[in-house]
PDB file of C-alpha atoms in Angstrom:
ATOM      1  CA  UNK A   9     105.428 104.112 118.098  1.00 82.00           C
ATOM      2  CA  UNK A  10     109.093 103.313 118.195  1.00 88.00           C
ATOM      3  CA  UNK A  11     111.141 101.765 115.415  1.00 95.00           C
ATOM      4  CA  UNK A  12     113.738  99.397 116.829  1.00 96.00           C
ATOM      5  CA  UNK A  13     116.550  97.970 114.724  1.00 97.00           C
ATOM      6  CA  UNK A  14     118.639  94.890 115.370  1.00 96.00           C
ATOM      7  CA  UNK A  15     121.270  93.204 113.238  1.00 96.00           C
ATOM      8  CA  UNK A  16     118.712  91.379 111.067  1.00 97.00           C
ATOM      9  CA  UNK A  17     115.361  92.926 111.990  1.00 97.00           C
ATOM     10  CA  UNK A  18     113.316  96.101 112.191  1.00 98.00           C
ATOM     11  CA  UNK A  19     110.513  96.285 114.743  1.00 98.00           C
ATOM     12  CA  UNK A  20     108.016  98.882 113.562  1.00 97.00           C
ATOM     13  CA  UNK A  21     104.388  99.956 113.756  1.00 96.00           C
ATOM     14  CA  UNK A  22     101.913  97.522 112.238  1.00 96.00           C
ATOM     15  CA  UNK A  23     100.104  98.970 109.222  1.00 96.00           C
ATOM     16  CA  UNK A  24      97.077  97.792 107.239  1.00 95.00           C
ATOM     17  CA  UNK A  25      99.397  96.484 104.502  1.00 96.00           C
ATOM     18  CA  UNK A  26     100.630  93.886 107.030  1.00 96.00           C
ATOM     19  CA  UNK A  27      97.154  92.317 107.215  1.00 96.00           C
ATOM     20  CA  UNK A  28      97.661  89.638 104.498  1.00 96.00           C
ATOM     21  CA  UNK A  29     100.819  88.347 106.198  1.00 94.00           C
ATOM     22  CA  UNK A  30      99.162  88.375 109.629  1.00 94.00           C
ATOM     23  CA  UNK A  31      96.210  86.524 108.160  1.00 95.00           C
ATOM     24  CA  UNK A  32      98.536  83.881 106.695  1.00 94.00           C
ATOM     25  CA  UNK A  33     100.102  82.894 109.976  1.00 89.00           C
ATOM     26  CA  UNK A  34      97.264  83.770 112.388  1.00 92.00           C
ATOM     27  CA  UNK A  35      95.151  81.290 110.444  1.00 93.00           C
ATOM     28  CA  UNK A  36      97.869  78.593 110.729  1.00 90.00           C
ATOM     29  CA  UNK A  37      97.103  75.981 113.383  1.00 87.00           C
ATOM     30  CA  UNK A  38     100.843  75.461 114.029  1.00 86.00           C
ATOM     31  CA  UNK A  39     101.392  79.122 114.912  1.00 86.00           C
ATOM     32  CA  UNK A  40      98.297  79.188 117.112  1.00 87.00           C
ATOM     33  CA  UNK A  41      98.828  75.833 118.817  1.00 84.00           C
ATOM     34  CA  UNK A  42      99.873  77.608 122.040  1.00 86.00           C
ATOM     35  CA  UNK A  43      98.557  81.103 121.409  1.00 86.00           C
ATOM     36  CA  UNK A  44      95.214  81.142 123.186  1.00 84.00           C
ATOM     37  CA  UNK A  45      93.156  82.301 120.224  1.00 88.00           C
ATOM     38  CA  UNK A  46      91.176  80.764 117.416  1.00 89.00           C
ATOM     39  CA  UNK A  47      92.454  80.948 113.812  1.00 91.00           C
ATOM     40  CA  UNK A  48      91.500  84.020 111.822  1.00 94.00           C
ATOM     41  CA  UNK A  49      88.794  83.331 109.234  1.00 94.00           C
ATOM     42  CA  UNK A  50      89.274  86.332 106.930  1.00 95.00           C
ATOM     43  CA  UNK A  51      91.526  89.161 105.888  1.00 95.00           C
ATOM     44  CA  UNK A  52      88.958  91.482 107.495  1.00 96.00           C
ATOM     45  CA  UNK A  53      89.732  89.879 110.886  1.00 96.00           C
ATOM     46  CA  UNK A  54      93.468  90.490 110.348  1.00 96.00           C
ATOM     47  CA  UNK A  55      92.748  94.174 109.638  1.00 97.00           C
ATOM     48  CA  UNK A  56      90.584  94.358 112.777  1.00 96.00           C
ATOM     49  CA  UNK A  57      93.446  92.807 114.760  1.00 95.00           C
ATOM     50  CA  UNK A  58      95.769  95.592 113.608  1.00 96.00           C
ATOM     51  CA  UNK A  59      93.129  98.181 114.559  1.00 96.00           C
ATOM     52  CA  UNK A  60      92.876  96.575 118.013  1.00 95.00           C
ATOM     53  CA  UNK A  61      96.649  96.792 118.410  1.00 95.00           C
ATOM     54  CA  UNK A  62      96.472 100.527 117.567  1.00 95.00           C
ATOM     55  CA  UNK A  63      93.641 101.017 120.095  1.00 95.00           C
ATOM     56  CA  UNK A  64      95.773  99.293 122.744  1.00 94.00           C
ATOM     57  CA  UNK A  65      98.475 101.951 122.189  1.00 94.00           C
ATOM     58  CA  UNK A  66      95.968 104.807 122.317  1.00 94.00           C
ATOM     59  CA  UNK A  67      94.617 103.478 125.631  1.00 94.00           C
ATOM     60  CA  UNK A  68      98.189 103.072 126.950  1.00 92.00           C
ATOM     61  CA  UNK A  69      97.565  99.370 127.613  1.00 93.00           C
ATOM     62  CA  UNK A  70     100.425  98.047 125.516  1.00 95.00           C
ATOM     63  CA  UNK A  71     101.922  97.947 122.049  1.00 96.00           C
ATOM     64  CA  UNK A  72     102.413  95.428 119.249  1.00 96.00           C
ATOM     65  CA  UNK A  73     105.081  95.860 116.568  1.00 97.00           C
ATOM     66  CA  UNK A  74     105.672  94.181 113.232  1.00 97.00           C
ATOM     67  CA  UNK A  75     108.853  92.106 113.024  1.00 98.00           C
ATOM     68  CA  UNK A  76     110.373  92.825 109.609  1.00 98.00           C
ATOM     69  CA  UNK A  77     113.354  90.988 108.169  1.00 97.00           C
ATOM     70  CA  UNK A  78     115.825  93.637 106.962  1.00 96.00           C
ATOM     71  CA  UNK A  79     117.217  91.620 104.067  1.00 94.00           C
ATOM     72  CA  UNK A  80     113.870  90.834 102.419  1.00 95.00           C
ATOM     73  CA  UNK A  81     111.690  93.637 103.847  1.00 95.00           C
ATOM     74  CA  UNK A  82     109.146  90.930 104.686  1.00 95.00           C
ATOM     75  CA  UNK A  83     106.923  91.121 107.769  1.00 96.00           C
ATOM     76  CA  UNK A  84     107.570  87.795 109.504  1.00 96.00           C
ATOM     77  CA  UNK A  85     105.808  88.188 112.857  1.00 96.00           C
ATOM     78  CA  UNK A  86     104.880  90.513 115.685  1.00 96.00           C
ATOM     79  CA  UNK A  87     106.027  91.187 119.207  1.00 97.00           C
ATOM     80  CA  UNK A  88     104.977  93.551 121.912  1.00 96.00           C
ATOM     81  CA  UNK A  89     103.611  94.006 125.381  1.00 97.00           C
ATOM     82  CA  UNK A  90     100.203  94.029 127.053  1.00 95.00           C
ATOM     83  CA  UNK A  91      98.787  94.057 130.593  1.00 95.00           C
ATOM     84  CA  UNK A  92     100.838  97.219 131.000  1.00 96.00           C
ATOM     85  CA  UNK A  93     100.700  98.614 134.537  1.00 95.00           C
ATOM     86  CA  UNK A  94     102.939 101.716 134.584  1.00 94.00           C
ATOM     87  CA  UNK A  95     102.174 102.429 138.234  1.00 95.00           C
ATOM     88  CA  UNK A  96     103.529  99.004 139.130  1.00 97.00           C
ATOM     89  CA  UNK A  97     106.281  99.177 136.470  1.00 96.00           C
ATOM     90  CA  UNK A  98     105.340  95.887 134.841  1.00 97.00           C
ATOM     91  CA  UNK A  99     104.015  94.409 131.611  1.00 97.00           C
ATOM     92  CA  UNK A 100     103.759  91.053 129.865  1.00 97.00           C
ATOM     93  CA  UNK A 101     105.298  90.299 126.498  1.00 97.00           C
ATOM     94  CA  UNK A 102     104.083  88.234 123.573  1.00 95.00           C
ATOM     95  CA  UNK A 103     105.550  87.277 120.214  1.00 95.00           C
ATOM     96  CA  UNK A 104     105.132  84.980 117.241  1.00 94.00           C
ATOM     97  CA  UNK A 105     106.812  84.300 113.916  1.00 93.00           C
ATOM     98  CA  UNK A 106     105.656  82.818 110.637  1.00 92.00           C
ATOM     99  CA  UNK A 107     106.690  79.124 110.588  1.00 91.00           C
ATOM    100  CA  UNK A 108     109.042  79.647 107.635  1.00 91.00           C
ATOM    101  CA  UNK A 109     111.237  81.718 109.970  1.00 92.00           C
ATOM    102  CA  UNK A 110     111.310  79.387 112.979  1.00 91.00           C
ATOM    103  CA  UNK A 111     114.641  78.045 114.197  1.00 92.00           C
ATOM    104  CA  UNK A 112     116.796  80.938 112.938  1.00 94.00           C
ATOM    105  CA  UNK A 113     117.151  82.856 116.204  1.00 94.00           C
ATOM    106  CA  UNK A 114     114.921  85.669 114.943  1.00 96.00           C
ATOM    107  CA  UNK A 115     112.408  85.431 117.786  1.00 95.00           C
ATOM    108  CA  UNK A 116     115.267  85.661 120.276  1.00 95.00           C
ATOM    109  CA  UNK A 117     116.653  88.711 118.475  1.00 96.00           C
ATOM    110  CA  UNK A 118     113.255  90.430 118.405  1.00 97.00           C
ATOM    111  CA  UNK A 119     112.392  89.645 122.038  1.00 96.00           C
ATOM    112  CA  UNK A 120     115.819  90.787 123.223  1.00 96.00           C
ATOM    113  CA  UNK A 121     115.324  94.154 121.482  1.00 96.00           C
ATOM    114  CA  UNK A 122     111.818  94.425 122.940  1.00 96.00           C
ATOM    115  CA  UNK A 123     113.097  93.748 126.464  1.00 96.00           C
ATOM    116  CA  UNK A 124     115.823  96.383 126.076  1.00 95.00           C
ATOM    117  CA  UNK A 125     113.172  98.867 124.945  1.00 94.00           C
ATOM    118  CA  UNK A 126     110.822  98.077 127.833  1.00 95.00           C
ATOM    119  CA  UNK A 127     113.462  98.331 130.530  1.00 95.00           C
ATOM    120  CA  UNK A 128     114.899 101.576 129.127  1.00 92.00           C
ATOM    121  CA  UNK A 129     112.057 103.562 127.493  1.00 92.00           C
ATOM    122  CA  UNK A 130     109.253 102.399 129.816  1.00 90.00           C
ATOM    123  CA  UNK A 131     111.361 102.064 132.965  1.00 90.00           C
ATOM    124  CA  UNK A 132     109.790  98.726 133.855  1.00 95.00           C
ATOM    125  CA  UNK A 133     110.939  96.758 136.879  1.00 96.00           C
ATOM    126  CA  UNK A 134     109.359  93.480 135.776  1.00 97.00           C
ATOM    127  CA  UNK A 135     108.512  91.808 132.482  1.00 98.00           C
ATOM    128  CA  UNK A 136     106.314  88.729 132.497  1.00 97.00           C
ATOM    129  CA  UNK A 137     105.362  86.126 129.916  1.00 97.00           C
ATOM    130  CA  UNK A 138     102.561  83.580 130.143  1.00 96.00           C
ATOM    131  CA  UNK A 139     103.353  80.410 128.188  1.00 96.00           C
ATOM    132  CA  UNK A 140     101.408  77.185 127.616  1.00 95.00           C
ATOM    133  CA  UNK A 141     103.197  74.361 129.449  1.00 95.00           C
ATOM    134  CA  UNK A 142     103.436  72.423 126.176  1.00 93.00           C
ATOM    135  CA  UNK A 143     105.194  75.299 124.362  1.00 93.00           C
ATOM    136  CA  UNK A 144     108.728  74.035 124.893  1.00 94.00           C
ATOM    137  CA  UNK A 145     110.251  76.337 122.244  1.00 93.00           C
ATOM    138  CA  UNK A 146     108.956  79.518 123.886  1.00 94.00           C
ATOM    139  CA  UNK A 147     109.832  78.337 127.383  1.00 95.00           C
ATOM    140  CA  UNK A 148     113.371  77.545 126.201  1.00 95.00           C
ATOM    141  CA  UNK A 149     113.719  80.975 124.550  1.00 95.00           C
ATOM    142  CA  UNK A 150     112.658  82.755 127.743  1.00 96.00           C
ATOM    143  CA  UNK A 151     114.879  80.651 130.006  1.00 95.00           C
ATOM    144  CA  UNK A 152     117.847  81.264 127.690  1.00 94.00           C
ATOM    145  CA  UNK A 153     117.271  85.011 128.140  1.00 93.00           C
ATOM    146  CA  UNK A 154     117.176  84.730 131.913  1.00 94.00           C
ATOM    147  CA  UNK A 155     113.444  84.594 132.636  1.00 97.00           C
ATOM    148  CA  UNK A 156     112.514  82.510 135.649  1.00 97.00           C
ATOM    149  CA  UNK A 157     109.556  80.185 135.841  1.00 97.00           C
ATOM    150  CA  UNK A 158     107.455  81.460 138.737  1.00 97.00           C
ATOM    151  CA  UNK A 159     104.603  78.994 138.786  1.00 96.00           C
ATOM    152  CA  UNK A 160     101.736  77.291 137.068  1.00 97.00           C
ATOM    153  CA  UNK A 161      98.484  79.150 136.470  1.00 96.00           C
ATOM    154  CA  UNK A 162      95.916  76.374 136.267  1.00 97.00           C
ATOM    155  CA  UNK A 163      93.355  76.441 133.446  1.00 96.00           C
ATOM    156  CA  UNK A 164      94.399  80.021 132.678  1.00 95.00           C
ATOM    157  CA  UNK A 165      93.869  80.029 128.895  1.00 93.00           C
ATOM    158  CA  UNK A 166      90.995  78.549 126.927  1.00 92.00           C
ATOM    159  CA  UNK A 167      91.609  77.539 123.339  1.00 89.00           C
ATOM    160  CA  UNK A 168      89.203  75.555 121.167  1.00 87.00           C
ATOM    161  CA  UNK A 169      86.984  75.124 124.206  1.00 90.00           C
ATOM    162  CA  UNK A 170      89.731  73.483 126.274  1.00 92.00           C
ATOM    163  CA  UNK A 171      91.262  75.109 129.369  1.00 94.00           C
ATOM    164  CA  UNK A 172      95.070  74.963 129.466  1.00 94.00           C
ATOM    165  CA  UNK A 173      97.578  75.398 132.250  1.00 96.00           C
ATOM    166  CA  UNK A 174     100.324  77.969 131.635  1.00 96.00           C
ATOM    167  CA  UNK A 175     103.568  78.888 133.314  1.00 97.00           C
ATOM    168  CA  UNK A 176     104.225  82.462 134.408  1.00 97.00           C
ATOM    169  CA  UNK A 177     107.760  83.515 133.529  1.00 98.00           C
ATOM    170  CA  UNK A 178     109.291  86.792 134.654  1.00 98.00           C
ATOM    171  CA  UNK A 179     112.452  88.811 134.561  1.00 97.00           C
ATOM    172  CA  UNK A 180     113.376  91.728 136.773  1.00 97.00           C
ATOM    173  CA  UNK A 181     115.349  94.706 135.529  1.00 95.00           C
ATOM    174  CA  UNK A 182     118.208  93.748 137.865  1.00 94.00           C
ATOM    175  CA  UNK A 183     118.407  90.320 136.173  1.00 94.00           C
ATOM    176  CA  UNK A 184     118.609  91.584 132.592  1.00 93.00           C
ATOM    177  CA  UNK A 185     122.040  90.910 131.163  1.00 82.00           C
ATOM    178  CA  UNK A 186     122.117  94.240 129.339  1.00 63.00           C
ATOM    179  CA  UNK A 187     121.258  96.359 132.405  1.00 45.00           C
TER     180      UNK A 187
END
């Protein structure tokens, strides 16, 4: 598992001690409004989530890292990739932050570092992101970075028993500003 540093953040392996923080925001309806999962009901579920992230790495299906604020040492979110297809040189990214850290540019900083890592260390040609149509903040973040909206995937994600349309965003290695 890599450790990636930015100006204000450290992206590092998730550990069991991160479970209480993950539980706090993965049980928050505002964080999960466009996430495609139901709120966590217990600290045990947060620990199981971390175990699932570790299993994803072992199976070479993806990776999820803690986003830690350097100044405070606080875990404030996660980011990573899934649907990893090394043969096709592609993966999809995901990310979230605790609401107390929204609007500070931290998600942008974390995602930018993640993209750099994926294009260099994993030699990807394409990075995708699936975003609920209503998630204007995430769509804006991706567009600002150079992702293109490729199309609507109808009723692609079910949350709280309701099917939602999403937009597939993608960036090619040749389009990445840091290439």
